[in-house]
Amino acid sequence: MFKRIVLLMLAAAILVPGSLFAADYAHRLEIKDMTVFWTLDGDQLQMELSAKTTGWVSIGIDPEDAMGGADIIIGAVKSGKVRIEDHFADRKRGHSSDEKLGGTNQVMDPAGNEEDGVTTISFTRLVTASEQWDKPIRTDGKTRVMFAFGTGRDSFIAGHRFRTVYDIDFVTGDAVKVK
Ligand code: HEM
């Protein structure tokens, strides 16, 4: 019986592209052409972003002025290789890597794949902010976040085809669209 269940899971993992273990996440948010999954696990946030693009996908935590001030995690998959970076929106309509700004990349457990025009990245980060270019995830209410995905190029300086802003309670999963 157990062997049969394992075989079924493996078959599902091979047959169903994109997020392998979406069921593993506590919360799911469907946005136009993008799906966001996450689990808050103690002082860590595990997240998966999936979008209909061959370019980059991204989350920005706590934007203050348009994109400005947001703690950005951005990733893409090129020839099967995933690249996920920790950035900061050091201007209203642009961002730089924390490393370029003098900080460190706080992204843990980076993974990703690109199939049938859909790019999926997953990673873990701390709930707390480690450096001046990082923003905390609130656990006592809503956090403002922005999501976006690129036009199709893997370059992180390429602009976006889609962007949106939500207020999310990462503990309860409650999400309200702002714009
Ligand atoms: C180098 C890459 C990027 C460029 C060149 C760029 C450029 C721009 C530009 C020109 C605007 C104003 C036009 C508009 O409202 O669409 C804008 C707004 C916006 N961008 Fe970006 N962006 C970049 C990356 C990102 C990323 C990574 C995110 C999210 C994770 C993001 C989220 C947003 C949001 C939410 C807005 C609307 C802000 C508002 O009006 O409150 N952008 N961006």
mmCIF file of C-alpha atoms and ligand atoms in Angstrom:
data_model
loop_
_atom_site.group_PDB
_atom_site.id
_atom_site.type_symbol
_atom_site.label_atom_id
_atom_site.label_comp_id
_atom_site.label_asym_id
_atom_site.label_seq_id
_atom_site.Cartn_x
_atom_site.Cartn_y
_atom_site.Cartn_z
ATOM 1 C CA MET A 1 0.000 0.000 0.000
ATOM 2 C CA PHE A 2 2.730 2.487 1.049
ATOM 3 C CA LYS A 3 4.797 1.576 -2.015
ATOM 4 C CA ARG A 4 1.746 2.300 -4.183
ATOM 5 C CA ILE A 5 1.263 5.767 -2.626
ATOM 6 C CA VAL A 6 4.939 6.624 -3.190
ATOM 7 C CA LEU A 7 4.684 5.490 -6.813
ATOM 8 C CA LEU A 8 1.548 7.615 -7.301
ATOM 9 C CA MET A 9 3.286 10.696 -5.824
ATOM 10 C CA LEU A 10 6.308 10.155 -8.080
ATOM 11 C CA ALA A 11 4.028 9.745 -11.100
ATOM 12 C CA ALA A 12 2.223 12.980 -10.138
ATOM 13 C CA ALA A 13 5.560 14.785 -9.677
ATOM 14 C CA ILE A 14 6.667 13.707 -13.175
ATOM 15 C CA LEU A 15 3.339 14.351 -14.900
ATOM 16 C CA VAL A 16 2.370 17.659 -13.284
ATOM 17 C CA PRO A 17 4.830 20.454 -14.327
ATOM 18 C CA GLY A 18 5.611 23.569 -12.216
ATOM 19 C CA SER A 19 5.264 23.439 -8.482
ATOM 20 C CA LEU A 20 6.103 19.926 -7.375
ATOM 21 C CA PHE A 21 4.750 20.073 -3.878
ATOM 22 C CA ALA A 22 2.312 23.024 -3.850
ATOM 23 C CA ALA A 23 0.205 21.003 -1.425
ATOM 24 C CA ASP A 24 3.010 21.401 1.081
ATOM 25 C CA TYR A 25 2.353 25.094 1.578
ATOM 26 C CA ALA A 26 -0.082 26.452 4.189
ATOM 27 C CA HIS A 27 -1.360 29.326 2.028
ATOM 28 C CA ARG A 28 -2.058 30.010 -1.633
ATOM 29 C CA LEU A 29 -2.920 33.247 -3.443
ATOM 30 C CA GLU A 30 -4.092 33.256 -7.044
ATOM 31 C CA ILE A 31 -3.325 36.480 -8.899
ATOM 32 C CA LYS A 32 -3.773 36.980 -12.650
ATOM 33 C CA ASP A 33 -1.182 34.708 -14.372
ATOM 34 C CA MET A 34 0.681 34.290 -11.074
ATOM 35 C CA THR A 35 0.309 31.972 -8.068
ATOM 36 C CA VAL A 36 1.903 32.564 -4.676
ATOM 37 C CA PHE A 37 2.332 29.854 -2.037
ATOM 38 C CA TRP A 38 3.796 30.283 1.443
ATOM 39 C CA THR A 39 4.252 28.774 4.870
ATOM 40 C CA LEU A 40 5.359 30.624 7.979
ATOM 41 C CA ASP A 41 7.535 28.213 9.958
ATOM 42 C CA GLY A 42 8.806 29.796 13.179
ATOM 43 C CA ASP A 43 11.217 32.570 12.184
ATOM 44 C CA GLN A 44 11.256 31.476 8.544
ATOM 45 C CA LEU A 45 9.029 32.152 5.537
ATOM 46 C CA GLN A 46 9.018 29.461 2.832
ATOM 47 C CA MET A 47 7.647 30.783 -0.429
ATOM 48 C CA GLU A 48 6.995 29.714 -3.999
ATOM 49 C CA LEU A 49 6.166 32.092 -6.853
ATOM 50 C CA SER A 50 4.909 30.827 -10.184
ATOM 51 C CA ALA A 51 4.050 32.998 -13.187
ATOM 52 C CA LYS A 52 3.293 32.727 -16.894
ATOM 53 C CA THR A 53 6.641 34.134 -18.058
ATOM 54 C CA THR A 54 9.993 32.906 -19.322
ATOM 55 C CA GLY A 55 11.557 35.898 -17.557
ATOM 56 C CA TRP A 56 11.873 36.834 -13.887
ATOM 57 C CA VAL A 57 9.318 36.572 -11.069
ATOM 58 C CA SER A 58 9.473 38.626 -7.891
ATOM 59 C CA ILE A 59 8.053 39.729 -4.553
ATOM 60 C CA GLY A 60 8.739 43.116 -2.951
ATOM 61 C CA ILE A 61 8.109 43.537 0.779
ATOM 62 C CA ASP A 62 6.913 46.832 2.247
ATOM 63 C CA PRO A 63 7.214 49.304 -0.639
ATOM 64 C CA GLU A 64 6.976 52.917 0.616
ATOM 65 C CA ASP A 65 6.976 55.156 -2.459
ATOM 66 C CA ALA A 66 5.825 53.334 -5.640
ATOM 67 C CA MET A 67 8.460 50.523 -5.655
ATOM 68 C CA GLY A 68 10.897 52.541 -3.514
ATOM 69 C CA GLY A 69 12.007 51.081 -0.169
ATOM 70 C CA ALA A 70 10.820 47.532 -0.944
ATOM 71 C CA ASP A 71 12.895 44.484 0.033
ATOM 72 C CA ILE A 72 12.856 42.528 -3.218
ATOM 73 C CA ILE A 73 13.471 38.849 -3.911
ATOM 74 C CA ILE A 74 13.767 38.242 -7.629
ATOM 75 C CA GLY A 75 14.508 35.063 -9.551
ATOM 76 C CA ALA A 76 14.662 33.473 -12.987
ATOM 77 C CA VAL A 77 15.554 30.117 -14.584
ATOM 78 C CA LYS A 78 17.881 30.015 -17.575
ATOM 79 C CA SER A 79 18.817 26.708 -19.287
ATOM 80 C CA GLY A 80 17.554 24.832 -16.245
ATOM 81 C CA LYS A 81 19.700 26.889 -13.850
ATOM 82 C CA VAL A 82 17.950 28.975 -11.168
ATOM 83 C CA ARG A 83 19.207 32.382 -9.961
ATOM 84 C CA ILE A 84 17.445 34.054 -7.012
ATOM 85 C CA GLU A 85 18.749 37.316 -5.556
ATOM 86 C CA ASP A 86 18.010 39.589 -2.610
ATOM 87 C CA HIS A 87 17.556 43.163 -3.837
ATOM 88 C CA PHE A 88 16.414 46.514 -2.475
ATOM 89 C CA ALA A 89 14.377 49.151 -4.344
ATOM 90 C CA ASP A 90 16.835 51.997 -3.806
ATOM 91 C CA ARG A 91 14.758 54.179 -6.163
ATOM 92 C CA LYS A 92 11.092 54.693 -7.054
ATOM 93 C CA ARG A 93 11.239 52.586 -10.237
ATOM 94 C CA GLY A 94 14.262 50.364 -9.953
ATOM 95 C CA HIS A 95 16.276 48.139 -7.640
ATOM 96 C CA SER A 96 19.842 46.980 -6.904
ATOM 97 C CA SER A 97 21.239 43.807 -5.322
ATOM 98 C CA ASP A 98 21.904 43.976 -1.583
ATOM 99 C CA GLU A 99 25.428 42.793 -2.378
ATOM 100 C CA LYS A 100 25.980 45.774 -4.701
ATOM 101 C CA LEU A 101 24.672 48.057 -1.933
ATOM 102 C CA GLY A 102 27.130 46.543 0.585
ATOM 103 C CA GLY A 103 24.889 43.886 2.132
ATOM 104 C CA THR A 104 24.403 40.147 1.700
ATOM 105 C CA ASN A 105 22.002 37.854 -0.147
ATOM 106 C CA GLN A 106 19.641 36.508 2.520
ATOM 107 C CA VAL A 107 17.915 33.994 0.218
ATOM 108 C CA MET A 108 18.068 30.362 1.478
ATOM 109 C CA ASP A 109 17.187 27.061 -0.264
ATOM 110 C CA PRO A 110 16.861 28.551 -3.774
ATOM 111 C CA ALA A 111 15.125 26.255 -6.303
ATOM 112 C CA GLY A 112 13.198 26.685 -9.524
ATOM 113 C CA ASN A 113 12.113 25.421 -12.888
ATOM 114 C CA GLU A 114 10.720 26.697 -16.147
ATOM 115 C CA GLU A 115 8.219 24.627 -18.098
ATOM 116 C CA ASP A 116 5.715 25.419 -20.832
ATOM 117 C CA GLY A 117 6.311 29.164 -20.490
ATOM 118 C CA VAL A 118 5.803 29.074 -16.699
ATOM 119 C CA THR A 119 8.626 30.055 -14.343
ATOM 120 C CA THR A 120 8.500 28.799 -10.735
ATOM 121 C CA ILE A 121 10.950 29.772 -8.006
ATOM 122 C CA SER A 122 10.979 28.782 -4.356
ATOM 123 C CA PHE A 123 13.101 29.955 -1.442
ATOM 124 C CA THR A 124 13.221 30.524 2.303
ATOM 125 C CA ARG A 125 13.983 33.780 4.062
ATOM 126 C CA LEU A 126 13.911 34.973 7.645
ATOM 127 C CA VAL A 127 10.765 36.665 8.960
ATOM 128 C CA THR A 128 12.932 39.325 10.582
ATOM 129 C CA ALA A 129 15.054 41.899 8.719
ATOM 130 C CA SER A 130 18.780 41.149 8.883
ATOM 131 C CA GLU A 131 20.187 44.322 7.311
ATOM 132 C CA GLN A 132 19.168 47.873 6.356
ATOM 133 C CA TRP A 133 18.158 46.656 2.886
ATOM 134 C CA ASP A 134 15.790 44.053 4.306
ATOM 135 C CA LYS A 135 12.216 44.472 5.571
ATOM 136 C CA PRO A 136 10.440 42.300 8.172
ATOM 137 C CA ILE A 137 7.346 40.203 7.551
ATOM 138 C CA ARG A 138 4.757 41.206 10.150
ATOM 139 C CA THR A 139 3.230 38.379 12.196
ATOM 140 C CA ASP A 140 0.814 40.657 14.052
ATOM 141 C CA GLY A 141 -1.209 41.937 11.096
ATOM 142 C CA LYS A 142 -0.895 42.765 7.421
ATOM 143 C CA THR A 143 2.303 43.421 5.457
ATOM 144 C CA ARG A 144 2.205 45.397 2.216
ATOM 145 C CA VAL A 145 3.778 43.442 -0.647
ATOM 146 C CA MET A 146 4.159 43.872 -4.355
ATOM 147 C CA PHE A 147 4.373 41.089 -6.906
ATOM 148 C CA ALA A 148 5.589 41.340 -10.484
ATOM 149 C CA PHE A 149 6.893 39.298 -13.368
ATOM 150 C CA GLY A 150 9.013 40.226 -16.341
ATOM 151 C CA THR A 151 8.375 40.489 -20.035
ATOM 152 C CA GLY A 152 10.309 37.324 -20.870
ATOM 153 C CA ARG A 153 13.986 38.247 -20.529
ATOM 154 C CA ASP A 154 15.866 36.690 -17.592
ATOM 155 C CA SER A 155 17.821 39.906 -16.943
ATOM 156 C CA PHE A 156 16.876 41.486 -13.583
ATOM 157 C CA ILE A 157 17.137 44.976 -15.072
ATOM 158 C CA ALA A 158 14.372 44.250 -17.598
ATOM 159 C CA GLY A 159 10.999 45.844 -16.745
ATOM 160 C CA HIS A 160 7.752 44.016 -15.897
ATOM 161 C CA ARG A 161 4.740 42.856 -17.907
ATOM 162 C CA PHE A 162 2.644 42.665 -14.768
ATOM 163 C CA ARG A 163 2.791 44.213 -11.305
ATOM 164 C CA THR A 164 0.352 44.431 -8.405
ATOM 165 C CA VAL A 165 0.190 45.386 -4.707
ATOM 166 C CA TYR A 166 -1.501 43.450 -1.887
ATOM 167 C CA ASP A 167 -1.846 43.716 1.899
ATOM 168 C CA ILE A 168 -1.303 40.197 3.256
ATOM 169 C CA ASP A 169 -1.604 38.676 6.720
ATOM 170 C CA PHE A 170 1.031 35.962 6.361
ATOM 171 C CA VAL A 171 -0.254 34.154 9.485
ATOM 172 C CA THR A 172 -3.955 33.876 8.544
ATOM 173 C CA GLY A 173 -3.526 33.992 4.750
ATOM 174 C CA ASP A 174 -5.928 36.928 4.421
ATOM 175 C CA ALA A 175 -4.983 38.970 1.326
ATOM 176 C CA VAL A 176 -6.505 42.233 0.096
ATOM 177 C CA LYS A 177 -5.646 43.700 -3.305
ATOM 178 C CA VAL A 178 -4.474 47.358 -3.110
ATOM 179 C CA LYS A 179 -3.690 47.980 -6.793
HETATM 180 C C1 HEM B 1 14.474 46.593 -13.090
HETATM 181 C C2 HEM B 1 13.287 46.185 -12.962
HETATM 182 C C3 HEM B 1 12.091 47.116 -12.878
HETATM 183 C C4 HEM B 1 11.818 48.219 -13.612
HETATM 184 C C5 HEM B 1 12.638 48.827 -14.736
HETATM 185 C C6 HEM B 1 10.533 48.729 -13.124
HETATM 186 C C7 HEM B 1 9.910 49.860 -13.638
HETATM 187 C C8 HEM B 1 8.717 50.379 -13.163
HETATM 188 C C9 HEM B 1 8.038 51.537 -13.718
HETATM 189 C C10 HEM B 1 8.523 52.369 -14.895
HETATM 190 C C11 HEM B 1 6.922 51.730 -13.004
HETATM 191 C C12 HEM B 1 5.844 52.827 -13.223
HETATM 192 C C13 HEM B 1 4.876 52.385 -14.254
HETATM 193 C C14 HEM B 1 3.896 51.385 -13.646
HETATM 194 O O1 HEM B 1 3.167 51.750 -12.730
HETATM 195 O O2 HEM B 1 3.891 50.203 -14.109
HETATM 196 C C15 HEM B 1 6.872 50.702 -11.999
HETATM 197 C C16 HEM B 1 5.862 50.568 -11.085
HETATM 198 C C17 HEM B 1 5.742 49.474 -10.262
HETATM 199 N N1 HEM B 1 6.616 48.420 -10.152
HETATM 200 FE FE1 HEM B 1 8.350 48.196 -11.097
HETATM 201 N N2 HEM B 1 10.075 47.944 -12.119
HETATM 202 C C18 HEM B 1 10.994 46.942 -11.940
HETATM 203 C C19 HEM B 1 10.948 45.918 -11.059
HETATM 204 C C20 HEM B 1 9.864 45.688 -10.219
HETATM 205 C C21 HEM B 1 9.755 44.568 -9.316
HETATM 206 C C22 HEM B 1 10.821 43.496 -9.110
HETATM 207 C C23 HEM B 1 8.534 44.681 -8.688
HETATM 208 C C24 HEM B 1 7.876 43.791 -7.660
HETATM 209 C C25 HEM B 1 8.372 42.833 -7.005
HETATM 210 C C26 HEM B 1 7.901 45.883 -9.202
HETATM 211 C C27 HEM B 1 6.663 46.347 -8.824
HETATM 212 C C28 HEM B 1 6.097 47.528 -9.227
HETATM 213 C C29 HEM B 1 4.829 48.045 -8.721
HETATM 214 C C30 HEM B 1 3.939 47.388 -7.691
HETATM 215 C C31 HEM B 1 4.614 49.267 -9.359
HETATM 216 C C32 HEM B 1 3.454 50.254 -9.130
HETATM 217 C C33 HEM B 1 3.913 51.171 -8.023
HETATM 218 C C34 HEM B 1 2.860 52.190 -7.630
HETATM 219 O O3 HEM B 1 2.422 52.943 -8.428
HETATM 220 O O4 HEM B 1 2.517 52.172 -6.414
HETATM 221 N N3 HEM B 1 8.733 46.475 -10.131
HETATM 222 N N4 HEM B 1 7.990 49.896 -12.112
#
